[in-house]
PDB file of C-alpha atoms in Angstrom:
ATOM      1  CA  GLN A   1       0.622  -3.305 -17.041  1.00 85.00           C
ATOM      2  CA  VAL A   2       1.300  -0.180 -19.009  1.00 90.00           C
ATOM      3  CA  GLN A   3       2.227  -0.400 -22.701  1.00 93.00           C
ATOM      4  CA  LEU A   4       4.152   2.356 -24.540  1.00 95.00           C
ATOM      5  CA  SER A   5       4.383   3.137 -28.142  1.00 95.00           C
ATOM      6  CA  GLU A   6       6.679   5.739 -29.722  1.00 96.00           C
ATOM      7  CA  SER A   7       6.377   7.563 -33.001  1.00 96.00           C
ATOM      8  CA  GLY A   8       7.655  10.631 -34.861  1.00 97.00           C
ATOM      9  CA  GLY A   9      11.334   9.839 -35.662  1.00 96.00           C
ATOM     10  CA  GLY A  10      12.956  10.146 -38.850  1.00 97.00           C
ATOM     11  CA  LEU A  11      15.603  11.957 -40.728  1.00 98.00           C
ATOM     12  CA  VAL A  12      15.922  15.774 -40.649  1.00 98.00           C
ATOM     13  CA  GLN A  13      18.673  18.061 -41.394  1.00 98.00           C
ATOM     14  CA  ALA A  14      20.710  19.912 -38.858  1.00 98.00           C
ATOM     15  CA  GLY A  15      18.698  22.802 -37.555  1.00 98.00           C
ATOM     16  CA  GLY A  16      15.510  21.149 -38.075  1.00 98.00           C
ATOM     17  CA  SER A  17      12.728  19.788 -35.609  1.00 98.00           C
ATOM     18  CA  LEU A  18      11.157  16.822 -35.123  1.00 98.00           C
ATOM     19  CA  ARG A  19       8.122  15.974 -32.459  1.00 98.00           C
ATOM     20  CA  LEU A  20       8.237  12.435 -30.995  1.00 98.00           C
ATOM     21  CA  SER A  21       5.041  11.108 -29.270  1.00 98.00           C
ATOM     22  CA  CYS A  22       4.741   8.345 -26.740  1.00 97.00           C
ATOM     23  CA  ALA A  23       1.331   6.963 -26.283  1.00 95.00           C
ATOM     24  CA  ALA A  24       0.586   5.127 -22.937  1.00 93.00           C
ATOM     25  CA  SER A  25      -2.233   2.520 -22.560  1.00 90.00           C
ATOM     26  CA  GLY A  26      -3.221   0.861 -19.351  1.00 82.00           C
ATOM     27  CA  ARG A  27      -5.778   1.751 -16.528  1.00 69.00           C
ATOM     28  CA  THR A  28      -3.374   3.741 -14.531  1.00 73.00           C
ATOM     29  CA  ALA A  29      -0.896   5.198 -17.134  1.00 72.00           C
ATOM     30  CA  SER A  30      -2.107   8.730 -16.259  1.00 78.00           C
ATOM     31  CA  ASN A  31      -0.639   8.395 -12.783  1.00 86.00           C
ATOM     32  CA  TYR A  32       2.938   7.578 -14.145  1.00 92.00           C
ATOM     33  CA  ALA A  33       5.900   9.791 -14.633  1.00 95.00           C
ATOM     34  CA  MET A  34       7.320   9.555 -17.969  1.00 96.00           C
ATOM     35  CA  GLY A  35      10.561  10.233 -19.780  1.00 97.00           C
ATOM     36  CA  TRP A  36      12.666   9.993 -22.833  1.00 98.00           C
ATOM     37  CA  PHE A  37      16.069   8.310 -23.121  1.00 98.00           C
ATOM     38  CA  ARG A  38      18.207   7.950 -26.219  1.00 98.00           C
ATOM     39  CA  GLN A  39      20.924   5.519 -27.294  1.00 98.00           C
ATOM     40  CA  ALA A  40      23.459   6.183 -30.181  1.00 97.00           C
ATOM     41  CA  PRO A  41      25.432   3.462 -31.822  1.00 92.00           C
ATOM     42  CA  GLY A  42      28.188   2.359 -29.651  1.00 95.00           C
ATOM     43  CA  LYS A  43      27.196   4.550 -26.668  1.00 97.00           C
ATOM     44  CA  GLU A  44      25.371   3.872 -23.471  1.00 97.00           C
ATOM     45  CA  ARG A  45      21.469   4.863 -23.071  1.00 97.00           C
ATOM     46  CA  GLU A  46      21.277   8.447 -21.658  1.00 97.00           C
ATOM     47  CA  PHE A  47      18.603  10.571 -20.098  1.00 98.00           C
ATOM     48  CA  VAL A  48      17.151  13.083 -22.189  1.00 98.00           C
ATOM     49  CA  ALA A  49      14.052  14.350 -20.361  1.00 98.00           C
ATOM     50  CA  GLU A  50      11.381  13.554 -17.651  1.00 97.00           C
ATOM     51  CA  ILE A  51       7.849  14.809 -16.915  1.00 97.00           C
ATOM     52  CA  SER A  52       5.627  14.402 -13.868  1.00 95.00           C
ATOM     53  CA  TRP A  53       2.233  12.628 -13.884  1.00 91.00           C
ATOM     54  CA  SER A  54       0.592  16.002 -13.732  1.00 90.00           C
ATOM     55  CA  GLY A  55       2.902  17.690 -16.159  1.00 89.00           C
ATOM     56  CA  GLY A  56       3.971  20.248 -13.585  1.00 91.00           C
ATOM     57  CA  THR A  57       7.372  19.232 -13.276  1.00 95.00           C
ATOM     58  CA  THR A  58      10.254  18.691 -15.985  1.00 97.00           C
ATOM     59  CA  ASN A  59      13.736  17.981 -15.943  1.00 97.00           C
ATOM     60  CA  TYR A  60      16.308  17.961 -18.929  1.00 98.00           C
ATOM     61  CA  ALA A  61      19.747  16.893 -19.740  1.00 98.00           C
ATOM     62  CA  ASP A  62      22.079  19.605 -20.044  1.00 98.00           C
ATOM     63  CA  SER A  63      22.954  18.718 -23.652  1.00 97.00           C
ATOM     64  CA  VAL A  64      19.168  19.256 -24.534  1.00 98.00           C
ATOM     65  CA  LYS A  65      18.113  22.153 -22.469  1.00 98.00           C
ATOM     66  CA  GLY A  66      16.731  25.126 -24.473  1.00 98.00           C
ATOM     67  CA  ARG A  67      16.272  22.984 -27.557  1.00 98.00           C
ATOM     68  CA  PHE A  68      13.938  20.119 -26.537  1.00 98.00           C
ATOM     69  CA  THR A  69      10.647  20.559 -24.681  1.00 98.00           C
ATOM     70  CA  ILE A  70       8.855  17.613 -22.884  1.00 98.00           C
ATOM     71  CA  SER A  71       4.963  17.794 -22.443  1.00 97.00           C
ATOM     72  CA  ARG A  72       2.103  15.401 -22.012  1.00 95.00           C
ATOM     73  CA  ASP A  73      -1.678  15.439 -22.597  1.00 93.00           C
ATOM     74  CA  THR A  74      -3.256  13.717 -19.658  1.00 88.00           C
ATOM     75  CA  ALA A  75      -6.296  13.131 -21.464  1.00 88.00           C
ATOM     76  CA  LYS A  76      -4.761  11.424 -24.222  1.00 90.00           C
ATOM     77  CA  ASN A  77      -2.264   9.460 -21.982  1.00 90.00           C
ATOM     78  CA  THR A  78       0.528  10.705 -24.367  1.00 94.00           C
ATOM     79  CA  ALA A  79       3.721  12.271 -23.924  1.00 96.00           C
ATOM     80  CA  TYR A  80       5.656  14.427 -26.425  1.00 98.00           C
ATOM     81  CA  LEU A  81       9.337  15.433 -27.112  1.00 98.00           C
ATOM     82  CA  GLN A  82       9.542  18.620 -29.065  1.00 98.00           C
ATOM     83  CA  MET A  83      13.059  18.721 -30.449  1.00 98.00           C
ATOM     84  CA  ASN A  84      14.168  21.936 -32.236  1.00 98.00           C
ATOM     85  CA  SER A  85      17.604  23.012 -33.273  1.00 98.00           C
ATOM     86  CA  LEU A  86      18.564  19.380 -33.786  1.00 98.00           C
ATOM     87  CA  LYS A  87      22.304  18.596 -34.044  1.00 98.00           C
ATOM     88  CA  PRO A  88      24.133  15.503 -35.750  1.00 97.00           C
ATOM     89  CA  GLU A  89      25.021  14.405 -32.245  1.00 97.00           C
ATOM     90  CA  ASP A  90      21.304  13.963 -31.395  1.00 98.00           C
ATOM     91  CA  THR A  91      21.214  11.169 -33.782  1.00 98.00           C
ATOM     92  CA  ALA A  92      19.922   8.151 -31.711  1.00 98.00           C
ATOM     93  CA  VAL A  93      17.176   5.612 -30.849  1.00 98.00           C
ATOM     94  CA  TYR A  94      14.793   7.524 -28.642  1.00 98.00           C
ATOM     95  CA  TYR A  95      13.020   5.471 -25.918  1.00 98.00           C
ATOM     96  CA  CYS A  96      10.051   6.404 -23.974  1.00 98.00           C
ATOM     97  CA  CYS A  97       9.653   5.253 -20.487  1.00 97.00           C
ATOM     98  CA  ALA A  98       7.119   5.261 -17.596  1.00 96.00           C
ATOM     99  CA  ASP A  99       6.916   4.405 -13.875  1.00 94.00           C
ATOM    100  CA  ILE A 100       5.083   5.495 -10.885  1.00 92.00           C
ATOM    101  CA  SER A 101       8.105   6.454  -9.225  1.00 93.00           C
ATOM    102  CA  PRO A 102       9.733   9.787 -10.739  1.00 93.00           C
ATOM    103  CA  PRO A 103      13.304   8.888  -9.373  1.00 94.00           C
ATOM    104  CA  LYS A 104      13.165   5.609 -11.270  1.00 95.00           C
ATOM    105  CA  VAL A 105      12.374   7.468 -14.458  1.00 96.00           C
ATOM    106  CA  ARG A 106      15.080   9.863 -14.087  1.00 95.00           C
ATOM    107  CA  HIS A 107      17.771   7.189 -13.300  1.00 96.00           C
ATOM    108  CA  GLY A 108      16.736   4.702 -16.065  1.00 95.00           C
ATOM    109  CA  TYR A 109      15.010   2.063 -14.151  1.00 96.00           C
ATOM    110  CA  SER A 110      11.486   2.594 -15.160  1.00 96.00           C
ATOM    111  CA  ASP A 111       9.296  -0.550 -15.083  1.00 94.00           C
ATOM    112  CA  TYR A 112       7.832   0.180 -18.767  1.00 96.00           C
ATOM    113  CA  TRP A 113       9.605   0.904 -21.995  1.00 97.00           C
ATOM    114  CA  GLY A 114       8.582   1.504 -25.590  1.00 97.00           C
ATOM    115  CA  GLN A 115      10.274  -0.117 -28.468  1.00 97.00           C
ATOM    116  CA  GLY A 116      12.411   3.045 -29.753  1.00 97.00           C
ATOM    117  CA  THR A 117      12.017   5.373 -32.638  1.00 97.00           C
ATOM    118  CA  GLN A 118      15.049   6.348 -34.803  1.00 98.00           C
ATOM    119  CA  VAL A 119      15.970  10.005 -35.063  1.00 98.00           C
ATOM    120  CA  ALA A 120      18.800  10.861 -37.685  1.00 98.00           C
ATOM    121  CA  VAL A 121      20.186  14.332 -37.998  1.00 98.00           C
ATOM    122  CA  SER A 122      22.324  14.949 -41.124  1.00 97.00           C
ATOM    123  CA  SER A 123      25.131  17.768 -41.148  1.00 94.00           C
TER     124      SER A 123
END
């Protein structure tokens, strides 16, 4: 079992920055690919970013490329999402996920999900 706990959400003005954290616990958490998804009110959950277990491979949604950076500290079993140049359309609940299979992370079928953290960007 892997437990995920997100933190770092909040309210920020457009153009500002936030850093989300996702702490993973469990004996094999360090072997899992991790990712971030988001869901805005009235919209479907969408992929934001993913990172391999080693941190050597990352992928991003086109909407966040160049603004968001995913990283991880394998010693702390924690993944991060640095969000810069935030826009009102980035407003959503952000969810962390993890799975031994990177494709499952990328396509939203991870076995493990956090409870979500709210990000609100004002114009």
